[in-house]
mmCIF file of C-alpha atoms in Angstrom:
data_model
loop_
_atom_site.group_PDB
_atom_site.id
_atom_site.type_symbol
_atom_site.label_atom_id
_atom_site.label_comp_id
_atom_site.label_asym_id
_atom_site.label_seq_id
_atom_site.Cartn_x
_atom_site.Cartn_y
_atom_site.Cartn_z
ATOM 1 C CA MET L 6 -19.507 -69.633 2.435
ATOM 2 C CA SER L 7 -21.478 -69.534 -0.323
ATOM 3 C CA ASP L 8 -20.626 -67.915 -3.524
ATOM 4 C CA ALA L 9 -22.384 -66.567 -6.676
ATOM 5 C CA HIS L 10 -22.338 -70.032 -8.226
ATOM 6 C CA THR L 11 -21.742 -72.413 -5.032
ATOM 7 C CA TYR L 12 -23.305 -72.874 -1.579
ATOM 8 C CA ALA L 13 -21.673 -75.671 0.855
ATOM 9 C CA ALA L 14 -24.848 -78.321 1.532
ATOM 10 C CA LEU L 15 -24.547 -81.250 3.698
ATOM 11 C CA VAL L 16 -24.951 -84.468 1.583
ATOM 12 C CA SER L 17 -26.525 -88.665 2.067
ATOM 13 C CA SER L 18 -26.619 -90.762 -0.273
ATOM 14 C CA GLY L 19 -28.771 -92.733 1.974
ATOM 15 C CA ASP L 20 -26.548 -96.233 1.815
ATOM 16 C CA GLY L 21 -26.338 -96.653 5.878
ATOM 17 C CA ALA L 22 -27.719 -98.687 8.564
ATOM 18 C CA ARG L 23 -27.026 -95.500 10.378
ATOM 19 C CA PRO L 24 -26.603 -91.674 9.176
ATOM 20 C CA LEU L 25 -23.873 -91.035 6.227
ATOM 21 C CA VAL L 26 -23.446 -87.352 5.874
ATOM 22 C CA ARG L 27 -21.085 -85.165 4.349
ATOM 23 C CA VAL L 28 -20.485 -81.305 3.605
ATOM 24 C CA GLU L 29 -19.932 -81.071 -0.649
ATOM 25 C CA ARG L 30 -20.158 -77.685 -2.770
ATOM 26 C CA LEU L 31 -23.153 -77.621 -5.046
ATOM 27 C CA ALA L 32 -24.057 -75.102 -7.876
ATOM 28 C CA THR L 33 -26.881 -72.738 -6.669
ATOM 29 C CA SER L 34 -28.105 -73.612 -10.231
ATOM 30 C CA ASP L 35 -28.912 -76.824 -9.911
ATOM 31 C CA LEU L 36 -31.282 -76.117 -6.975
ATOM 32 C CA PRO L 37 -35.127 -76.751 -8.287
ATOM 33 C CA ASP L 38 -36.722 -74.152 -10.414
ATOM 34 C CA HIS L 39 -39.051 -72.758 -7.854
ATOM 35 C CA ALA L 40 -39.801 -69.189 -6.792
ATOM 36 C CA VAL L 41 -37.631 -67.754 -3.848
ATOM 37 C CA THR L 42 -34.665 -68.243 -2.831
ATOM 38 C CA VAL L 43 -32.779 -67.790 0.073
ATOM 39 C CA ARG L 44 -29.737 -67.785 2.506
ATOM 40 C CA VAL L 45 -29.786 -70.024 4.593
ATOM 41 C CA GLU L 46 -28.312 -68.766 8.230
ATOM 42 C CA ALA L 47 -29.371 -71.660 10.770
ATOM 43 C CA SER L 48 -31.746 -74.871 10.231
ATOM 44 C CA SER L 49 -32.122 -78.050 12.964
ATOM 45 C CA LEU L 50 -31.837 -81.174 13.323
ATOM 46 C CA ASN L 51 -35.065 -83.593 13.585
ATOM 47 C CA TYR L 52 -35.782 -86.618 13.946
ATOM 48 C CA LYS L 53 -37.220 -87.547 10.690
ATOM 49 C CA ASP L 54 -33.494 -85.456 9.673
ATOM 50 C CA ALA L 55 -31.799 -88.291 10.965
ATOM 51 C CA LEU L 56 -34.582 -91.473 9.293
ATOM 52 C CA ALA L 57 -33.409 -89.267 6.342
ATOM 53 C CA ALA L 58 -29.565 -89.416 6.594
ATOM 54 C CA ALA L 59 -30.006 -93.572 7.432
ATOM 55 C CA GLY L 60 -31.672 -93.988 4.202
ATOM 56 C CA ARG L 61 -34.354 -95.151 6.460
ATOM 57 C CA PRO L 62 -37.717 -95.510 3.820
ATOM 58 C CA GLY L 63 -40.574 -93.182 2.795
ATOM 59 C CA VAL L 64 -38.642 -90.208 3.406
ATOM 60 C CA MET L 65 -36.439 -89.027 1.283
ATOM 61 C CA ARG L 66 -37.935 -89.200 -2.518
ATOM 62 C CA ARG L 67 -34.327 -89.776 -3.984
ATOM 63 C CA TYR L 68 -30.153 -89.559 -2.588
ATOM 64 C CA PRO L 69 -27.617 -88.807 -3.007
ATOM 65 C CA GLY L 70 -29.877 -85.860 -1.248
ATOM 66 C CA THR L 71 -29.604 -83.251 1.007
ATOM 67 C CA PRO L 72 -31.744 -83.029 4.524
ATOM 68 C CA GLY L 73 -32.946 -80.825 6.646
ATOM 69 C CA ILE L 74 -37.052 -79.957 6.884
ATOM 70 C CA ASP L 75 -36.151 -76.413 8.865
ATOM 71 C CA ALA L 76 -34.532 -73.473 7.650
ATOM 72 C CA ALA L 77 -34.444 -70.311 8.199
ATOM 73 C CA GLY L 78 -32.452 -67.253 6.274
ATOM 74 C CA VAL L 79 -32.648 -64.057 3.954
ATOM 75 C CA VAL L 80 -34.485 -64.343 1.039
ATOM 76 C CA VAL L 81 -31.595 -63.510 -1.724
ATOM 77 C CA ALA L 82 -34.043 -63.759 -4.533
ATOM 78 C CA SER L 83 -37.455 -63.954 -5.816
ATOM 79 C CA ASN L 84 -39.975 -63.986 -8.371
ATOM 80 C CA ASP L 85 -43.538 -63.371 -6.899
ATOM 81 C CA PRO L 86 -44.864 -60.592 -5.271
ATOM 82 C CA ARG L 87 -45.293 -62.192 -1.788
ATOM 83 C CA TRP L 88 -41.185 -61.507 -1.196
ATOM 84 C CA ARG L 89 -38.580 -59.844 -1.503
ATOM 85 C CA PRO L 90 -34.575 -59.817 -1.238
ATOM 86 C CA GLY L 91 -33.615 -58.838 1.678
ATOM 87 C CA ASP L 92 -36.985 -60.716 3.719
ATOM 88 C CA ALA L 93 -36.345 -62.414 7.469
ATOM 89 C CA VAL L 94 -37.843 -65.755 7.004
ATOM 90 C CA ILE L 95 -38.411 -69.371 8.328
ATOM 91 C CA VAL L 96 -39.138 -72.846 6.059
ATOM 92 C CA THR L 97 -40.486 -75.311 7.459
ATOM 93 C CA SER L 98 -41.920 -78.726 6.488
ATOM 94 C CA PHE L 99 -44.290 -79.463 2.847
ATOM 95 C CA ASP L 100 -41.403 -81.673 0.665
ATOM 96 C CA LEU L 101 -38.474 -79.406 2.031
ATOM 97 C CA GLY L 102 -35.327 -82.528 2.984
ATOM 98 C CA MET L 103 -37.864 -84.408 0.917
ATOM 99 C CA GLY L 104 -37.986 -84.257 -2.209
ATOM 100 C CA THR L 105 -36.798 -80.526 -1.827
ATOM 101 C CA PRO L 106 -33.408 -79.513 -1.382
ATOM 102 C CA GLY L 107 -33.442 -79.260 2.338
ATOM 103 C CA GLY L 108 -32.347 -76.734 4.680
ATOM 104 C CA LEU L 109 -29.180 -77.942 5.525
ATOM 105 C CA ALA L 110 -27.410 -75.899 3.417
ATOM 106 C CA GLU L 111 -26.383 -72.061 2.779
ATOM 107 C CA ARG L 112 -28.781 -72.228 -0.122
ATOM 108 C CA ILE L 113 -32.836 -73.587 -0.518
ATOM 109 C CA ARG L 114 -34.846 -72.531 -3.331
ATOM 110 C CA VAL L 115 -38.863 -73.215 -2.296
ATOM 111 C CA PRO L 116 -42.343 -72.567 -3.065
ATOM 112 C CA ALA L 117 -43.337 -69.336 -3.303
ATOM 113 C CA GLU L 118 -46.413 -70.797 -0.529
ATOM 114 C CA TRP L 119 -43.259 -72.270 2.077
ATOM 115 C CA PRO L 120 -41.827 -69.282 3.745
ATOM 116 C CA VAL L 121 -43.564 -67.094 5.920
ATOM 117 C CA ALA L 122 -41.849 -63.893 7.842
ATOM 118 C CA MET L 123 -40.226 -63.726 10.862
ATOM 119 C CA PRO L 124 -41.652 -62.557 13.950
ATOM 120 C CA ALA L 125 -40.455 -59.765 15.232
ATOM 121 C CA GLY L 126 -37.643 -59.528 17.444
ATOM 122 C CA TRP L 127 -36.322 -62.771 16.298
ATOM 123 C CA ASP L 128 -33.631 -64.216 13.811
ATOM 124 C CA ALA L 129 -32.709 -67.377 12.232
ATOM 125 C CA ALA L 130 -31.442 -69.229 15.319
ATOM 126 C CA THR L 131 -34.211 -67.844 17.493
ATOM 127 C CA ALA L 132 -35.940 -69.013 15.183
ATOM 128 C CA MET L 133 -34.330 -72.658 14.945
ATOM 129 C CA GLY L 134 -34.544 -73.283 18.656
ATOM 130 C CA PHE L 135 -38.185 -73.867 17.917
ATOM 131 C CA GLY L 136 -37.829 -75.093 14.146
ATOM 132 C CA THR L 137 -40.658 -78.041 13.020
ATOM 133 C CA ALA L 138 -41.038 -79.443 16.325
ATOM 134 C CA GLY L 139 -41.945 -75.693 18.290
ATOM 135 C CA LEU L 140 -44.147 -74.865 15.718
ATOM 136 C CA THR L 141 -46.276 -78.714 16.017
ATOM 137 C CA ALA L 142 -46.627 -77.937 19.325
ATOM 138 C CA ALA L 143 -47.667 -74.473 18.536
ATOM 139 C CA LEU L 144 -50.349 -76.320 17.146
ATOM 140 C CA ALA L 145 -51.285 -78.650 19.133
ATOM 141 C CA LEU L 146 -52.344 -76.403 21.425
ATOM 142 C CA ALA L 147 -53.953 -74.566 18.717
ATOM 143 C CA ARG L 148 -56.254 -77.746 18.239
ATOM 144 C CA LEU L 149 -57.249 -78.262 21.818
ATOM 145 C CA GLU L 150 -58.364 -75.091 22.121
ATOM 146 C CA ALA L 151 -60.503 -75.343 19.392
ATOM 147 C CA VAL L 152 -62.227 -77.839 21.375
ATOM 148 C CA GLY L 153 -63.111 -76.155 24.553
ATOM 149 C CA VAL L 154 -59.738 -77.294 26.166
ATOM 150 C CA THR L 155 -59.133 -74.601 28.846
ATOM 151 C CA PRO L 156 -56.592 -74.512 31.820
ATOM 152 C CA ALA L 157 -59.837 -74.067 33.693
ATOM 153 C CA ALA L 158 -60.927 -77.582 32.336
ATOM 154 C CA GLY L 159 -57.845 -78.945 34.244
ATOM 155 C CA PRO L 160 -53.522 -79.953 33.901
ATOM 156 C CA LEU L 161 -52.484 -81.552 30.811
ATOM 157 C CA ALA L 162 -50.130 -84.397 29.953
ATOM 158 C CA VAL L 163 -46.810 -83.655 27.402
ATOM 159 C CA THR L 164 -45.714 -87.334 26.548
ATOM 160 C CA GLY L 165 -42.015 -87.137 25.149
ATOM 161 C CA ALA L 166 -41.315 -84.715 27.497
ATOM 162 C CA ALA L 167 -37.730 -84.062 27.312
ATOM 163 C CA GLY L 168 -38.061 -83.853 23.253
ATOM 164 C CA GLY L 169 -37.620 -81.301 21.024
ATOM 165 C CA VAL L 170 -41.467 -81.593 20.717
ATOM 166 C CA GLY L 171 -42.952 -82.428 24.134
ATOM 167 C CA SER L 172 -39.836 -79.395 25.750
ATOM 168 C CA CYS L 173 -41.501 -76.768 23.417
ATOM 169 C CA ALA L 174 -45.286 -78.108 24.386
ATOM 170 C CA VAL L 175 -44.446 -77.670 28.325
ATOM 171 C CA ALA L 176 -42.815 -74.473 28.048
ATOM 172 C CA LEU L 177 -46.310 -73.068 25.696
ATOM 173 C CA LEU L 178 -48.864 -74.796 27.828
ATOM 174 C CA ALA L 179 -46.593 -73.746 31.103
ATOM 175 C CA ALA L 180 -46.806 -69.796 29.607
ATOM 176 C CA SER L 181 -50.437 -70.067 28.141
ATOM 177 C CA GLY L 182 -51.668 -70.825 31.991
ATOM 178 C CA TYR L 183 -52.135 -74.948 31.701
ATOM 179 C CA ARG L 184 -50.496 -76.826 34.810
ATOM 180 C CA VAL L 185 -48.675 -79.525 33.688
ATOM 181 C CA LEU L 186 -47.454 -83.347 33.387
ATOM 182 C CA ALA L 187 -44.432 -83.548 31.752
ATOM 183 C CA VAL L 188 -43.524 -87.783 30.331
ATOM 184 C CA THR L 189 -40.953 -89.059 30.473
ATOM 185 C CA GLY L 190 -37.873 -91.831 30.313
ATOM 186 C CA ARG L 191 -35.582 -89.197 31.760
ATOM 187 C CA GLY L 192 -36.360 -87.734 34.401
ATOM 188 C CA ALA L 193 -33.294 -89.038 36.258
ATOM 189 C CA THR L 194 -31.512 -86.718 34.034
ATOM 190 C CA GLU L 195 -34.170 -84.129 32.211
ATOM 191 C CA GLY L 196 -36.922 -83.596 35.426
ATOM 192 C CA GLU L 197 -35.111 -80.678 37.093
ATOM 193 C CA ARG L 198 -34.938 -79.345 33.510
ATOM 194 C CA LEU L 199 -38.725 -79.652 32.707
ATOM 195 C CA ARG L 200 -39.420 -78.082 36.311
ATOM 196 C CA ALA L 201 -38.435 -74.830 34.825
ATOM 197 C CA LEU L 202 -39.901 -74.845 31.922
ATOM 198 C CA GLY L 203 -43.168 -75.048 33.806
ATOM 199 C CA ALA L 204 -43.915 -78.719 34.419
ATOM 200 C CA SER L 205 -45.578 -79.305 37.391
ATOM 201 C CA GLU L 206 -44.957 -82.199 37.980
ATOM 202 C CA VAL L 207 -43.116 -85.062 36.134
ATOM 203 C CA TRP L 208 -44.057 -88.370 35.489
ATOM 204 C CA SER L 209 -42.397 -92.403 34.753
ATOM 205 C CA ARG L 210 -43.971 -93.902 31.997
ATOM 206 C CA GLU L 211 -44.356 -96.241 33.692
ATOM 207 C CA GLN L 212 -46.274 -93.526 36.491
ATOM 208 C CA LEU L 213 -48.759 -93.107 32.592
ATOM 209 C CA ALA L 214 -49.127 -96.528 32.314
ATOM 210 C CA GLU L 215 -50.557 -97.178 35.686
ATOM 211 C CA GLY L 216 -53.938 -99.308 35.582
ATOM 212 C CA THR L 217 -53.989 -97.968 31.956
ATOM 213 C CA GLU L 218 -54.994 -102.004 31.444
ATOM 214 C CA ARG L 219 -58.113 -101.286 31.788
ATOM 215 C CA PRO L 220 -60.520 -99.943 28.989
ATOM 216 C CA LEU L 221 -61.073 -96.605 31.231
ATOM 217 C CA ARG L 222 -59.059 -95.708 34.575
ATOM 218 C CA SER L 223 -60.019 -92.797 37.188
ATOM 219 C CA ALA L 224 -59.668 -89.468 34.572
ATOM 220 C CA ASP L 225 -57.470 -87.310 36.149
ATOM 221 C CA LEU L 226 -56.320 -85.455 32.607
ATOM 222 C CA ALA L 227 -58.738 -83.251 31.034
ATOM 223 C CA GLY L 228 -55.786 -84.046 27.857
ATOM 224 C CA ALA L 229 -52.354 -83.602 26.200
ATOM 225 C CA ILE L 230 -50.133 -83.843 23.935
ATOM 226 C CA ASP L 231 -48.833 -86.279 22.338
ATOM 227 C CA ALA L 232 -46.017 -86.710 21.078
ATOM 228 C CA VAL L 233 -44.723 -90.583 20.079
ATOM 229 C CA GLY L 234 -48.016 -92.016 19.798
ATOM 230 C CA GLY L 235 -47.676 -96.601 20.362
ATOM 231 C CA ALA L 236 -48.622 -97.566 23.859
ATOM 232 C CA PRO L 237 -48.803 -94.228 25.951
ATOM 233 C CA LEU L 238 -50.864 -92.820 23.478
ATOM 234 C CA ALA L 239 -53.201 -95.428 24.299
ATOM 235 C CA GLN L 240 -52.607 -94.569 27.435
ATOM 236 C CA LEU L 241 -53.350 -91.380 28.037
ATOM 237 C CA LEU L 242 -56.103 -91.977 26.144
ATOM 238 C CA THR L 243 -58.692 -94.170 29.589
ATOM 239 C CA ARG L 244 -57.144 -91.155 31.393
ATOM 240 C CA VAL L 245 -59.503 -88.330 29.464
ATOM 241 C CA MET L 246 -61.778 -86.657 31.385
ATOM 242 C CA ARG L 247 -65.702 -85.814 30.318
ATOM 243 C CA GLY L 248 -64.959 -83.586 26.955
ATOM 244 C CA GLY L 249 -61.729 -83.294 26.659
ATOM 245 C CA ALA L 250 -58.870 -84.111 23.679
ATOM 246 C CA VAL L 251 -55.351 -85.380 23.446
ATOM 247 C CA ALA L 252 -53.495 -84.176 20.390
ATOM 248 C CA THR L 253 -51.207 -86.122 18.556
ATOM 249 C CA ALA L 254 -48.059 -85.572 16.276
ATOM 250 C CA GLY L 255 -45.675 -88.844 16.708
ATOM 251 C CA THR L 256 -44.521 -91.654 16.069
ATOM 252 C CA VAL L 257 -40.948 -92.282 18.089
ATOM 253 C CA ALA L 258 -42.600 -95.071 20.544
ATOM 254 C CA GLY L 259 -45.310 -96.778 17.550
ATOM 255 C CA ALA L 260 -47.200 -96.262 14.949
ATOM 256 C CA GLU L 261 -50.139 -98.310 16.113
ATOM 257 C CA LEU L 262 -52.376 -97.350 18.290
ATOM 258 C CA ALA L 263 -54.389 -100.708 20.200
ATOM 259 C CA THR L 264 -57.023 -98.817 22.091
ATOM 260 C CA SER L 265 -60.917 -99.310 22.853
ATOM 261 C CA VAL L 266 -63.714 -97.096 21.743
ATOM 262 C CA TYR L 267 -64.650 -96.792 25.532
ATOM 263 C CA PRO L 268 -62.886 -93.358 25.632
ATOM 264 C CA PHE L 269 -64.576 -91.799 22.932
ATOM 265 C CA ALA L 270 -68.302 -93.204 22.753
ATOM 266 C CA LEU L 271 -68.358 -93.114 26.916
ATOM 267 C CA ARG L 272 -66.699 -89.749 27.408
ATOM 268 C CA GLY L 273 -66.401 -88.173 24.092
ATOM 269 C CA VAL L 274 -63.285 -88.016 24.530
ATOM 270 C CA ALA L 275 -61.736 -86.235 20.651
ATOM 271 C CA LEU L 276 -58.585 -87.584 19.430
ATOM 272 C CA LEU L 277 -57.388 -84.869 17.319
ATOM 273 C CA GLY L 278 -54.708 -85.518 14.741
ATOM 274 C CA VAL L 279 -51.473 -82.467 13.978
ATOM 275 C CA ASP L 280 -49.726 -82.240 10.828
ATOM 276 C CA SER L 281 -47.482 -79.808 10.887
ATOM 277 C CA GLY L 282 -46.316 -80.324 7.569
ATOM 278 C CA GLU L 283 -49.081 -79.585 5.449
ATOM 279 C CA ALA L 284 -50.280 -77.183 7.839
ATOM 280 C CA ALA L 285 -52.478 -73.792 6.271
ATOM 281 C CA HIS L 286 -50.190 -70.199 5.418
ATOM 282 C CA ASP L 287 -52.096 -69.102 7.861
ATOM 283 C CA ALA L 288 -52.024 -71.737 10.675
ATOM 284 C CA ARG L 289 -48.778 -71.611 10.296
ATOM 285 C CA THR L 290 -48.606 -67.635 10.421
ATOM 286 C CA SER L 291 -50.354 -67.554 13.305
ATOM 287 C CA ALA L 292 -48.804 -70.935 15.160
ATOM 288 C CA TRP L 293 -45.069 -68.484 14.949
ATOM 289 C CA ARG L 294 -45.930 -65.606 16.554
ATOM 290 C CA ARG L 295 -47.570 -66.984 19.210
ATOM 291 C CA LEU L 296 -44.286 -69.053 19.731
ATOM 292 C CA ALA L 297 -42.537 -65.676 19.522
ATOM 293 C CA SER L 298 -45.089 -63.708 21.829
ATOM 294 C CA ALA L 299 -45.090 -66.378 24.116
ATOM 295 C CA GLY L 300 -41.850 -65.277 25.434
ATOM 296 C CA ILE L 301 -40.666 -68.879 26.241
ATOM 297 C CA ALA L 302 -37.601 -68.078 23.842
ATOM 298 C CA ASP L 303 -35.192 -67.079 27.581
ATOM 299 C CA ALA L 304 -36.650 -70.903 29.268
ATOM 300 C CA LEU L 305 -35.646 -73.625 26.198
ATOM 301 C CA ARG L 306 -32.803 -71.981 25.489
ATOM 302 C CA GLU L 307 -29.904 -73.753 28.131
ATOM 303 C CA SER L 308 -31.630 -76.999 26.037
ATOM 304 C CA TRP L 309 -30.814 -75.613 22.683
ATOM 305 C CA HIS L 310 -27.124 -76.876 21.349
ATOM 306 C CA ASP L 311 -25.284 -75.219 18.831
ATOM 307 C CA VAL L 312 -22.770 -77.314 15.872
ATOM 308 C CA ALA L 313 -22.107 -76.300 12.627
ATOM 309 C CA LEU L 314 -22.573 -77.916 9.076
ATOM 310 C CA ALA L 315 -19.947 -79.481 9.653
ATOM 311 C CA GLU L 316 -20.214 -81.373 12.947
ATOM 312 C CA VAL L 317 -23.711 -82.649 12.217
ATOM 313 C CA GLU L 318 -23.600 -86.644 11.804
ATOM 314 C CA PRO L 319 -23.147 -87.624 15.801
ATOM 315 C CA TRP L 320 -25.630 -85.756 16.338
ATOM 316 C CA LEU L 321 -28.112 -87.538 13.713
ATOM 317 C CA ALA L 322 -27.020 -91.394 15.236
ATOM 318 C CA ALA L 323 -27.492 -89.408 18.345
ATOM 319 C CA LEU L 324 -31.598 -88.441 17.682
ATOM 320 C CA LEU L 325 -31.798 -92.026 16.240
ATOM 321 C CA GLU L 326 -31.314 -93.917 19.387
ATOM 322 C CA GLY L 327 -32.766 -91.707 21.573
ATOM 323 C CA ARG L 328 -30.260 -89.650 23.348
ATOM 324 C CA VAL L 329 -30.778 -86.142 22.207
ATOM 325 C CA ALA L 330 -32.748 -84.121 25.536
ATOM 326 C CA GLY L 331 -33.614 -80.233 23.370
ATOM 327 C CA ARG L 332 -33.587 -78.716 20.324
ATOM 328 C CA VAL L 333 -29.984 -79.369 17.896
ATOM 329 C CA ARG L 334 -29.472 -76.093 15.527
ATOM 330 C CA VAL L 335 -27.004 -76.227 13.046
ATOM 331 C CA HIS L 336 -25.404 -73.143 12.052
ATOM 332 C CA MET L 337 -24.118 -71.981 8.355
ATOM 333 C CA SER L 338 -22.364 -69.182 9.974
ATOM 334 C CA PRO L 339 -19.897 -70.631 12.869
ATOM 335 C CA PRO L 340 -22.070 -70.452 16.682
ATOM 336 C CA GLY L 341 -21.898 -67.595 18.053
ATOM 337 C CA ALA L 342 -21.755 -65.140 15.517
ATOM 338 C CA SER L 343 -25.971 -65.318 16.313
ATOM 339 C CA ALA L 344 -27.880 -65.557 19.409
#
């Protein structure tokens, strides 16, 4: 437990091929000189956190450091009028867990522009069941809607459907009236769960790739939310109908995109980037409210894994190896203390 002067935090030395972390007590006075101090009640684990904990280049800017791009809790101090002690907030993305000590800790101190008010009816643990993954899914759907991809346009595919972003996207799209085709390499173990979230069909990676060696194949998708990048993203583009769109937000399958111009020049397909890390405050607020109003938390809850701060290390390793389905919530109090 934290006191007025110290707090518990996960610290990575960044010197291992796999995530190496330990819980340490740090001085509150060493937190950055920002406007808002938050008592963190819950955090969550993301692929980027695993990269940071393993010392992979381009993520955390200095070591030793505290990873964690997500946090939710209560404001305990603020010198900005937008936030007052007692306000329940969500903090994600920006520099959190990279250059700024992250959310896998009992305290964070961040600029006033970063927090978003907790949606009505949610607590910190519920918010962290979604985390950056849920925020990304909601922002991706907003981008598709902005270019006219509606439920009436046709089915949408979701790649990486068993992962954090993908699972949230499947549930949110289904709740919004879309017919969802969930693409995953883990259909044998995760297919039933994805159907329970609202997927109409569960495709293997091989099904997605069928016929996509051609520049264009028969168009059977109105669009997609892509959470993996690489070859699956290129394959999606060959299948999208005229005037459709793909919103992409992942690189797990690769950062390179080998495609032709034909989907864009002959079908007018739009490729939309989703940047949850620097999204405008209004866009983030709208996305969180949409997630809350969609009523999908109960459906997703059974795929949320709950761990204490001291139990995080093996989960980070599992994330790097692609062995985690759903989301991992990290509780600053023992799991089960909040729902």
